[in-house]
Amino acid sequence: MPKHEKMHNRVIRNIVVLTGAGISADSGIQTFRGADGLWCGHRVQDVATPEAFRADPHLVHEFYNMRRKQLLEPAIRPNSAHVALADLERNWPGEYLLVTQNIDDLHDRAGSKNLIHMHGELLRIFCTKCGQKSDCRTDIGTQHSCENCAAPATLRPDIVWFGEMPYRMDDIYDALSACDLFVSIGTSGNVYPAAGFVSHAVMSGAYAVELNLEPSLTSGAFHEHIAGRAAETVPAFVKTLLER
Ligand code: BJW
């Protein structure tokens, strides 16, 4: 890969941005794999798989109820990185797609519109019997019935668990194939398919930039790295792009 090549030498029309837990860390939401990991004593595989949900739906509902409550606390708000990305979308003359692995709604609240929540949304649920999806801002549990088909104990969080297919992969790969710039913000590169997006974009001809506190597992695939907290690096990076 031509590492010496600089972004300012490139014609950039189409942009894909991928975000992970690091962008919401500056809003007070803990990351998954940091020292103070979010999982509160639960191993990921105890709560984030369909098998875990079948084995102990109560534990899994409690886990997501706790996180939903936290997300709705007044102190949890979009930070300057979320706001800068919404600003980029509004002002960028070419194609722009934001793909987030995050299940929080901070990008939505900041005003991002062309946004894919590839791992689902904490404030949505669906019925495993009829498939009906709905908004959810309260606790749910096995005592609740589906409002659409009335089946008992069939509701689950609209979250993509390990072993399940992330959402809108065709749209994501189409955008990656056509992008001139791929930007990854605050993701560790542990979880596929998102961790493979940089390779796909670079093989399709894109310039790739990583913004992270520390190098990710896929750092080697990027042309450029910008180290620091997302709330500081993202607004500065967006400013550079919009001034081109
Ligand atoms: C900052 C910062 C600041 C901190 N500023 N930066 C073997 C090889 C390859 C793949 C697999 C494999 N075995 C299984 C798989 C597939 C599996 C997988 O990838 N497993 C790996 C663990 C190996 N993937 C899947 O199963 C996916 N589905 C799939 O592949 O479908 C295809 C298929 C289906 C069926 C059959 C066959 C194929 C689904 C993945 C679903 C992921 N779900 C989760 C949980 C969501 C629910 C929830 O939140 O409860 O999504 S896992 C969790 O990790 C969550 C996140 O979205 C995801 C990524 O985490 P992220 O965002 O990167 O966070 P961290 O904490 O890891 O990193 C934070 C970063 O921020 C760090 O780098 C910090 O430095 C940085 N940072 N503060 C800037 N202020």
mmCIF file of C-alpha atoms and ligand atoms in Angstrom:
data_model
loop_
_atom_site.group_PDB
_atom_site.id
_atom_site.type_symbol
_atom_site.label_atom_id
_atom_site.label_comp_id
_atom_site.label_asym_id
_atom_site.label_seq_id
_atom_site.Cartn_x
_atom_site.Cartn_y
_atom_site.Cartn_z
ATOM 1 C CA MET A 1 0.000 0.000 0.000
ATOM 2 C CA PRO A 2 1.338 3.468 -0.870
ATOM 3 C CA LYS A 3 1.716 4.756 2.702
ATOM 4 C CA HIS A 4 3.502 7.894 1.542
ATOM 5 C CA GLU A 5 0.432 9.018 -0.375
ATOM 6 C CA LYS A 6 -1.362 11.913 1.321
ATOM 7 C CA MET A 7 -5.072 12.633 1.465
ATOM 8 C CA HIS A 8 -4.619 16.109 -0.044
ATOM 9 C CA ASN A 9 -3.392 14.500 -3.289
ATOM 10 C CA ARG A 10 -6.682 12.655 -3.706
ATOM 11 C CA VAL A 11 -9.946 13.674 -5.335
ATOM 12 C CA ILE A 12 -12.558 12.888 -2.698
ATOM 13 C CA ARG A 13 -16.198 12.726 -3.655
ATOM 14 C CA ASN A 14 -17.738 9.806 -1.763
ATOM 15 C CA ILE A 15 -17.150 9.236 1.948
ATOM 16 C CA VAL A 16 -17.969 6.314 4.247
ATOM 17 C CA VAL A 17 -17.474 6.790 7.989
ATOM 18 C CA LEU A 18 -17.495 3.832 10.413
ATOM 19 C CA THR A 19 -17.882 4.538 14.120
ATOM 20 C CA GLY A 20 -17.460 2.363 17.198
ATOM 21 C CA ALA A 21 -17.744 2.659 20.954
ATOM 22 C CA GLY A 22 -14.834 5.139 21.187
ATOM 23 C CA ILE A 23 -16.915 7.973 19.701
ATOM 24 C CA SER A 24 -19.519 7.608 22.446
ATOM 25 C CA ALA A 25 -16.890 7.222 25.200
ATOM 26 C CA ASP A 26 -16.614 11.025 25.301
ATOM 27 C CA SER A 27 -20.369 11.161 26.009
ATOM 28 C CA GLY A 28 -19.950 8.919 29.054
ATOM 29 C CA ILE A 29 -20.852 5.521 27.554
ATOM 30 C CA GLN A 30 -18.238 2.916 28.370
ATOM 31 C CA THR A 31 -16.499 0.999 25.605
ATOM 32 C CA PHE A 32 -16.641 -2.796 25.295
ATOM 33 C CA ARG A 33 -13.036 -3.781 25.590
ATOM 34 C CA GLY A 34 -11.498 -1.089 27.782
ATOM 35 C CA ALA A 35 -10.137 -1.835 31.248
ATOM 36 C CA ASP A 36 -13.429 -0.622 32.736
ATOM 37 C CA GLY A 37 -15.426 -2.728 30.225
ATOM 38 C CA LEU A 38 -19.132 -2.148 29.993
ATOM 39 C CA TRP A 39 -20.116 -5.665 30.640
ATOM 40 C CA CYS A 40 -20.388 -5.269 34.453
ATOM 41 C CA GLY A 41 -19.116 -8.681 35.334
ATOM 42 C CA HIS A 42 -20.864 -10.398 32.425
ATOM 43 C CA ARG A 43 -18.789 -11.996 29.708
ATOM 44 C CA VAL A 44 -19.867 -10.822 26.223
ATOM 45 C CA GLN A 45 -20.907 -14.341 25.291
ATOM 46 C CA ASP A 46 -23.178 -14.519 28.376
ATOM 47 C CA VAL A 47 -25.379 -11.711 27.103
ATOM 48 C CA ALA A 48 -24.746 -10.937 23.434
ATOM 49 C CA THR A 49 -25.706 -14.185 21.685
ATOM 50 C CA PRO A 50 -29.064 -15.728 20.726
ATOM 51 C CA GLU A 51 -28.045 -18.833 22.700
ATOM 52 C CA ALA A 52 -27.546 -16.741 25.862
ATOM 53 C CA PHE A 53 -30.965 -15.163 25.356
ATOM 54 C CA ARG A 54 -32.629 -18.568 24.974
ATOM 55 C CA ALA A 55 -30.819 -19.905 28.066
ATOM 56 C CA ASP A 56 -31.497 -16.915 30.348
ATOM 57 C CA PRO A 57 -33.823 -14.277 28.829
ATOM 58 C CA HIS A 58 -34.240 -12.593 32.209
ATOM 59 C CA LEU A 59 -30.500 -11.873 32.560
ATOM 60 C CA VAL A 60 -30.262 -10.559 28.991
ATOM 61 C CA HIS A 61 -33.358 -8.339 29.358
ATOM 62 C CA GLU A 62 -31.996 -6.949 32.638
ATOM 63 C CA PHE A 63 -28.673 -6.173 30.979
ATOM 64 C CA TYR A 64 -30.260 -4.224 28.114
ATOM 65 C CA ASN A 65 -32.833 -2.576 30.420
ATOM 66 C CA MET A 66 -29.955 -1.239 32.492
ATOM 67 C CA ARG A 67 -28.190 0.114 29.413
ATOM 68 C CA ARG A 68 -31.405 1.620 27.967
ATOM 69 C CA LYS A 69 -31.964 3.442 31.259
ATOM 70 C CA GLN A 70 -28.379 4.735 31.187
ATOM 71 C CA LEU A 71 -28.707 5.956 27.588
ATOM 72 C CA LEU A 72 -31.823 7.950 28.499
ATOM 73 C CA GLU A 73 -30.167 9.739 31.425
ATOM 74 C CA PRO A 74 -30.086 13.525 30.785
ATOM 75 C CA ALA A 75 -26.288 13.599 31.213
ATOM 76 C CA ILE A 76 -25.795 11.328 28.175
ATOM 77 C CA ARG A 77 -25.707 13.584 25.136
ATOM 78 C CA PRO A 78 -24.005 13.671 21.715
ATOM 79 C CA ASN A 79 -20.508 15.124 21.941
ATOM 80 C CA SER A 80 -18.649 17.360 19.497
ATOM 81 C CA ALA A 81 -17.593 14.356 17.385
ATOM 82 C CA HIS A 82 -21.217 13.280 16.759
ATOM 83 C CA VAL A 83 -22.118 16.895 15.997
ATOM 84 C CA ALA A 84 -19.166 17.318 13.594
ATOM 85 C CA LEU A 85 -20.177 14.228 11.588
ATOM 86 C CA ALA A 86 -23.743 15.510 11.240
ATOM 87 C CA ASP A 87 -22.272 18.818 10.080
ATOM 88 C CA LEU A 88 -20.090 16.995 7.545
ATOM 89 C CA GLU A 89 -23.128 15.195 6.130
ATOM 90 C CA ARG A 90 -25.086 18.467 5.797
ATOM 91 C CA ASN A 91 -22.257 20.286 4.034
ATOM 92 C CA TRP A 92 -20.494 17.608 1.984
ATOM 93 C CA PRO A 93 -21.238 17.966 -1.747
ATOM 94 C CA GLY A 94 -20.673 14.275 -2.599
ATOM 95 C CA GLU A 95 -22.110 10.998 -1.308
ATOM 96 C CA TYR A 96 -21.821 10.422 2.428
ATOM 97 C CA LEU A 97 -22.741 7.357 4.502
ATOM 98 C CA LEU A 98 -22.291 6.918 8.242
ATOM 99 C CA VAL A 99 -22.193 3.303 9.457
ATOM 100 C CA THR A 100 -22.212 2.861 13.201
ATOM 101 C CA GLN A 101 -21.629 -0.271 15.229
ATOM 102 C CA ASN A 102 -23.045 1.573 18.218
ATOM 103 C CA ILE A 103 -26.508 0.742 19.467
ATOM 104 C CA ASP A 104 -26.937 4.129 21.181
ATOM 105 C CA ASP A 105 -28.875 6.923 19.408
ATOM 106 C CA LEU A 106 -26.270 9.684 19.760
ATOM 107 C CA HIS A 107 -25.654 10.032 16.005
ATOM 108 C CA ASP A 108 -29.422 10.318 15.441
ATOM 109 C CA ARG A 109 -29.726 12.924 18.176
ATOM 110 C CA ALA A 110 -26.820 14.899 16.676
ATOM 111 C CA GLY A 111 -28.712 15.073 13.370
ATOM 112 C CA SER A 112 -27.081 12.402 11.172
ATOM 113 C CA LYS A 113 -29.569 11.171 8.554
ATOM 114 C CA ASN A 114 -27.811 8.856 6.121
ATOM 115 C CA LEU A 115 -26.987 6.464 8.945
ATOM 116 C CA ILE A 116 -26.929 2.674 9.247
ATOM 117 C CA HIS A 117 -27.050 1.071 12.694
ATOM 118 C CA MET A 118 -25.413 -2.167 11.560
ATOM 119 C CA HIS A 119 -25.589 -3.775 15.051
ATOM 120 C CA GLY A 120 -29.144 -2.629 15.805
ATOM 121 C CA GLU A 121 -30.573 -0.081 18.213
ATOM 122 C CA LEU A 122 -31.003 -0.143 21.975
ATOM 123 C CA LEU A 123 -34.239 1.879 21.754
ATOM 124 C CA ARG A 124 -35.910 -0.653 19.426
ATOM 125 C CA ILE A 125 -37.354 -4.115 20.068
ATOM 126 C CA PHE A 126 -38.875 -6.797 17.882
ATOM 127 C CA CYS A 127 -41.167 -9.767 18.256
ATOM 128 C CA THR A 128 -39.493 -13.082 17.465
ATOM 129 C CA LYS A 129 -42.881 -14.527 16.390
ATOM 130 C CA CYS A 130 -44.335 -11.908 13.989
ATOM 131 C CA GLY A 131 -41.214 -9.792 13.378
ATOM 132 C CA GLN A 132 -42.943 -6.500 14.288
ATOM 133 C CA LYS A 133 -40.408 -3.828 15.303
ATOM 134 C CA SER A 134 -41.208 -0.960 17.625
ATOM 135 C CA ASP A 135 -39.626 1.840 19.635
ATOM 136 C CA CYS A 136 -38.879 1.057 23.257
ATOM 137 C CA ARG A 137 -37.819 3.524 25.934
ATOM 138 C CA THR A 138 -38.814 1.457 28.990
ATOM 139 C CA ASP A 139 -37.887 -1.867 30.554
ATOM 140 C CA ILE A 140 -39.037 -5.007 28.772
ATOM 141 C CA GLY A 141 -39.150 -8.601 30.011
ATOM 142 C CA THR A 142 -40.685 -12.015 29.491
ATOM 143 C CA GLN A 143 -43.878 -10.763 31.189
ATOM 144 C CA HIS A 144 -44.615 -8.504 28.191
ATOM 145 C CA SER A 145 -46.627 -9.547 25.133
ATOM 146 C CA CYS A 146 -46.249 -8.374 21.552
ATOM 147 C CA GLU A 147 -48.576 -5.443 20.796
ATOM 148 C CA ASN A 148 -49.062 -6.691 17.238
ATOM 149 C CA CYS A 149 -49.630 -10.470 17.511
ATOM 150 C CA ALA A 150 -50.235 -10.705 21.291
ATOM 151 C CA ALA A 151 -47.789 -13.603 21.632
ATOM 152 C CA PRO A 152 -46.425 -13.815 25.180
ATOM 153 C CA ALA A 153 -42.691 -13.560 25.999
ATOM 154 C CA THR A 154 -41.520 -13.085 22.402
ATOM 155 C CA LEU A 155 -40.017 -9.606 22.588
ATOM 156 C CA ARG A 156 -36.257 -9.091 22.356
ATOM 157 C CA PRO A 157 -33.921 -6.122 21.958
ATOM 158 C CA ASP A 158 -33.291 -5.182 18.296
ATOM 159 C CA ILE A 159 -29.596 -5.903 18.695
ATOM 160 C CA VAL A 160 -27.363 -7.923 16.363
ATOM 161 C CA TRP A 161 -25.790 -10.561 18.556
ATOM 162 C CA PHE A 162 -22.750 -12.703 17.755
ATOM 163 C CA GLY A 163 -23.600 -15.203 15.030
ATOM 164 C CA GLU A 164 -26.385 -13.001 13.626
ATOM 165 C CA MET A 165 -26.167 -11.088 10.364
ATOM 166 C CA PRO A 166 -25.555 -7.333 10.776
ATOM 167 C CA TYR A 167 -28.083 -5.065 9.075
ATOM 168 C CA ARG A 168 -27.985 -3.681 5.517
ATOM 169 C CA MET A 169 -24.712 -5.309 4.529
ATOM 170 C CA ASP A 170 -25.480 -4.955 0.791
ATOM 171 C CA ASP A 171 -25.926 -1.186 1.135
ATOM 172 C CA ILE A 172 -22.738 -0.944 3.195
ATOM 173 C CA TYR A 173 -20.595 -2.902 0.729
ATOM 174 C CA ASP A 174 -22.019 -0.913 -2.207
ATOM 175 C CA ALA A 175 -20.971 2.325 -0.483
ATOM 176 C CA LEU A 176 -17.542 0.918 0.470
ATOM 177 C CA SER A 177 -16.934 -0.139 -3.135
ATOM 178 C CA ALA A 178 -17.724 3.378 -4.370
ATOM 179 C CA CYS A 179 -16.034 5.490 -1.699
ATOM 180 C CA ASP A 180 -12.938 7.643 -2.163
ATOM 181 C CA LEU A 181 -12.391 8.128 1.571
ATOM 182 C CA PHE A 182 -12.992 5.626 4.375
ATOM 183 C CA VAL A 183 -12.814 6.975 7.922
ATOM 184 C CA SER A 184 -12.865 4.731 10.983
ATOM 185 C CA ILE A 185 -13.455 6.326 14.383
ATOM 186 C CA GLY A 186 -13.132 4.710 17.813
ATOM 187 C CA THR A 187 -13.377 1.030 16.964
ATOM 188 C CA SER A 188 -10.922 -1.651 18.091
ATOM 189 C CA GLY A 189 -11.164 -3.882 15.012
ATOM 190 C CA ASN A 190 -12.073 -6.957 17.054
ATOM 191 C CA VAL A 191 -15.466 -7.650 15.533
ATOM 192 C CA TYR A 192 -16.222 -8.725 11.966
ATOM 193 C CA PRO A 193 -17.551 -7.900 9.425
ATOM 194 C CA ALA A 194 -16.955 -4.245 10.451
ATOM 195 C CA ALA A 195 -13.235 -4.924 11.026
ATOM 196 C CA GLY A 196 -12.931 -5.942 7.360
ATOM 197 C CA PHE A 197 -14.445 -2.746 5.924
ATOM 198 C CA VAL A 198 -11.097 -0.936 5.688
ATOM 199 C CA SER A 199 -9.593 -3.678 3.499
ATOM 200 C CA HIS A 200 -12.642 -3.681 1.243
ATOM 201 C CA ALA A 201 -12.550 0.113 0.868
ATOM 202 C CA VAL A 202 -8.789 0.245 0.240
ATOM 203 C CA MET A 203 -8.968 -2.578 -2.310
ATOM 204 C CA SER A 204 -11.701 -0.562 -4.047
ATOM 205 C CA GLY A 205 -9.321 2.420 -4.272
ATOM 206 C CA ALA A 206 -10.234 4.468 -1.195
ATOM 207 C CA TYR A 207 -7.885 6.450 1.031
ATOM 208 C CA ALA A 208 -8.307 5.239 4.629
ATOM 209 C CA VAL A 209 -7.909 7.226 7.845
ATOM 210 C CA GLU A 210 -8.162 5.906 11.393
ATOM 211 C CA LEU A 211 -9.026 8.193 14.324
ATOM 212 C CA ASN A 212 -8.531 6.413 17.639
ATOM 213 C CA LEU A 213 -6.999 6.793 21.078
ATOM 214 C CA GLU A 214 -4.666 3.930 20.258
ATOM 215 C CA PRO A 215 -3.937 1.806 17.176
ATOM 216 C CA SER A 216 -6.647 -0.774 16.453
ATOM 217 C CA LEU A 217 -6.112 -4.396 15.427
ATOM 218 C CA THR A 218 -6.532 -3.327 11.789
ATOM 219 C CA SER A 219 -4.314 -0.234 11.956
ATOM 220 C CA GLY A 220 -1.915 -1.628 9.357
ATOM 221 C CA ALA A 221 -4.569 -1.362 6.656
ATOM 222 C CA PHE A 222 -4.958 2.445 6.982
ATOM 223 C CA HIS A 223 -2.966 5.104 5.116
ATOM 224 C CA GLU A 224 -3.129 7.589 7.976
ATOM 225 C CA HIS A 225 -3.689 7.612 11.745
ATOM 226 C CA ILE A 226 -4.884 10.460 13.913
ATOM 227 C CA ALA A 227 -4.400 9.764 17.617
ATOM 228 C CA GLY A 228 -6.509 11.309 20.364
ATOM 229 C CA ARG A 229 -9.986 11.581 21.814
ATOM 230 C CA ALA A 230 -12.751 11.602 19.235
ATOM 231 C CA ALA A 231 -14.333 14.732 20.727
ATOM 232 C CA GLU A 232 -11.150 16.601 19.788
ATOM 233 C CA THR A 233 -9.856 14.860 16.656
ATOM 234 C CA VAL A 234 -13.142 14.468 14.750
ATOM 235 C CA PRO A 235 -14.175 18.162 14.682
ATOM 236 C CA ALA A 236 -10.646 19.112 13.542
ATOM 237 C CA PHE A 237 -10.642 16.405 10.847
ATOM 238 C CA VAL A 238 -14.099 17.422 9.589
ATOM 239 C CA LYS A 239 -12.963 21.060 9.419
ATOM 240 C CA THR A 240 -9.999 20.002 7.252
ATOM 241 C CA LEU A 241 -12.313 18.070 4.920
ATOM 242 C CA LEU A 242 -14.827 20.882 4.550
ATOM 243 C CA GLU A 243 -12.069 23.415 3.851
ATOM 244 C CA ARG A 244 -10.578 21.368 0.998
HETATM 245 C C1 BJW B 1 -11.526 5.883 21.707
HETATM 246 C C2 BJW B 1 -11.926 6.663 22.805
HETATM 247 C C3 BJW B 1 -12.078 8.055 22.586
HETATM 248 C C4 BJW B 1 -11.790 4.603 23.435
HETATM 249 N N1 BJW B 1 -11.849 8.567 21.389
HETATM 250 N N2 BJW B 1 -11.285 6.415 20.522
HETATM 251 C C5 BJW B 1 -13.478 -15.638 13.849
HETATM 252 C C6 BJW B 1 -12.850 -14.810 12.944
HETATM 253 C C7 BJW B 1 -13.553 -13.776 12.337
HETATM 254 C C8 BJW B 1 -14.879 -13.558 12.628
HETATM 255 C C9 BJW B 1 -15.487 -14.391 13.526
HETATM 256 C C10 BJW B 1 -14.802 -15.414 14.129
HETATM 257 N N3 BJW B 1 -15.639 -16.051 14.969
HETATM 258 C C11 BJW B 1 -16.847 -15.442 14.898
HETATM 259 C C12 BJW B 1 -16.762 -14.423 14.024
HETATM 260 C C13 BJW B 1 -17.825 -13.479 13.661
HETATM 261 C C14 BJW B 1 -18.160 -12.555 14.805
HETATM 262 C C15 BJW B 1 -16.878 -11.899 15.305
HETATM 263 O O1 BJW B 1 -16.397 -10.929 14.734
HETATM 264 N N4 BJW B 1 -16.317 -12.373 16.405
HETATM 265 C C16 BJW B 1 -15.062 -11.828 16.924
HETATM 266 C C17 BJW B 1 -15.176 -11.685 18.424
HETATM 267 C C18 BJW B 1 -13.944 -12.719 16.457
HETATM 268 N N5 BJW B 1 -19.066 -11.576 14.277
HETATM 269 C C19 BJW B 1 -20.370 -11.774 14.262
HETATM 270 O O2 BJW B 1 -20.890 -12.772 14.739
HETATM 271 C C20 BJW B 1 -21.197 -10.743 13.546
HETATM 272 N N6 BJW B 1 -22.027 -11.371 12.601
HETATM 273 C C21 BJW B 1 -21.532 -12.021 11.530
HETATM 274 O O3 BJW B 1 -20.363 -12.165 11.343
HETATM 275 O O4 BJW B 1 -22.516 -12.461 10.701
HETATM 276 C C22 BJW B 1 -22.120 -13.258 9.593
HETATM 277 C C23 BJW B 1 -22.558 -14.641 9.835
HETATM 278 C C24 BJW B 1 -23.719 -14.896 10.515
HETATM 279 C C25 BJW B 1 -24.130 -16.180 10.735
HETATM 280 C C26 BJW B 1 -23.354 -17.214 10.275
HETATM 281 C C27 BJW B 1 -22.183 -16.946 9.587
HETATM 282 C C28 BJW B 1 -21.799 -15.655 9.366
HETATM 283 C C29 BJW B 1 -22.108 -10.022 14.521
HETATM 284 C C30 BJW B 1 -21.344 -9.156 15.426
HETATM 285 C C31 BJW B 1 -22.275 -8.507 16.452
HETATM 286 C C32 BJW B 1 -21.493 -7.644 17.424
HETATM 287 N N7 BJW B 1 -22.296 -7.300 18.482
HETATM 288 C C33 BJW B 1 -21.746 -6.443 19.523
HETATM 289 C C34 BJW B 1 -22.737 -6.416 20.684
HETATM 290 C C35 BJW B 1 -23.858 -5.489 20.341
HETATM 291 C C36 BJW B 1 -24.835 -5.468 21.407
HETATM 292 C C37 BJW B 1 -24.469 -4.714 22.610
HETATM 293 O O5 BJW B 1 -23.945 -3.592 22.551
HETATM 294 O O6 BJW B 1 -24.783 -5.258 23.640
HETATM 295 O O7 BJW B 1 -21.462 -5.133 19.030
HETATM 296 S S1 BJW B 1 -20.167 -6.970 20.145
HETATM 297 C C38 BJW B 1 -19.572 -5.361 20.505
HETATM 298 O O8 BJW B 1 -18.342 -5.169 19.731
HETATM 299 C C39 BJW B 1 -20.608 -4.391 19.922
HETATM 300 C C40 BJW B 1 -19.741 -3.430 19.172
HETATM 301 O O9 BJW B 1 -20.505 -2.782 18.157
HETATM 302 C C41 BJW B 1 -18.633 -4.275 18.645
HETATM 303 C C42 BJW B 1 -17.402 -3.514 18.261
HETATM 304 O O10 BJW B 1 -16.822 -2.906 19.378
HETATM 305 P P1 BJW B 1 -16.084 -1.505 19.218
HETATM 306 O O11 BJW B 1 -17.065 -0.475 18.833
HETATM 307 O O12 BJW B 1 -14.908 -1.653 18.348
HETATM 308 O O13 BJW B 1 -15.669 -1.185 20.730
HETATM 309 P P2 BJW B 1 -14.334 -1.596 21.545
HETATM 310 O O14 BJW B 1 -14.620 -1.381 22.985
HETATM 311 O O15 BJW B 1 -13.854 -2.921 21.154
HETATM 312 O O16 BJW B 1 -13.252 -0.531 21.062
HETATM 313 C C43 BJW B 1 -13.341 0.835 21.392
HETATM 314 C C44 BJW B 1 -12.228 1.591 20.686
HETATM 315 O O17 BJW B 1 -12.379 2.962 20.929
HETATM 316 C C45 BJW B 1 -10.811 1.205 21.143
HETATM 317 O O18 BJW B 1 -9.999 0.993 20.009
HETATM 318 C C46 BJW B 1 -10.316 2.430 21.933
HETATM 319 O O19 BJW B 1 -8.948 2.699 21.740
HETATM 320 C C47 BJW B 1 -11.136 3.533 21.301
HETATM 321 N N8 BJW B 1 -11.447 4.673 22.186
HETATM 322 N N9 BJW B 1 -12.070 5.899 23.927
HETATM 323 C C48 BJW B 1 -11.426 7.799 20.407
HETATM 324 N N10 BJW B 1 -12.446 8.929 23.649
#
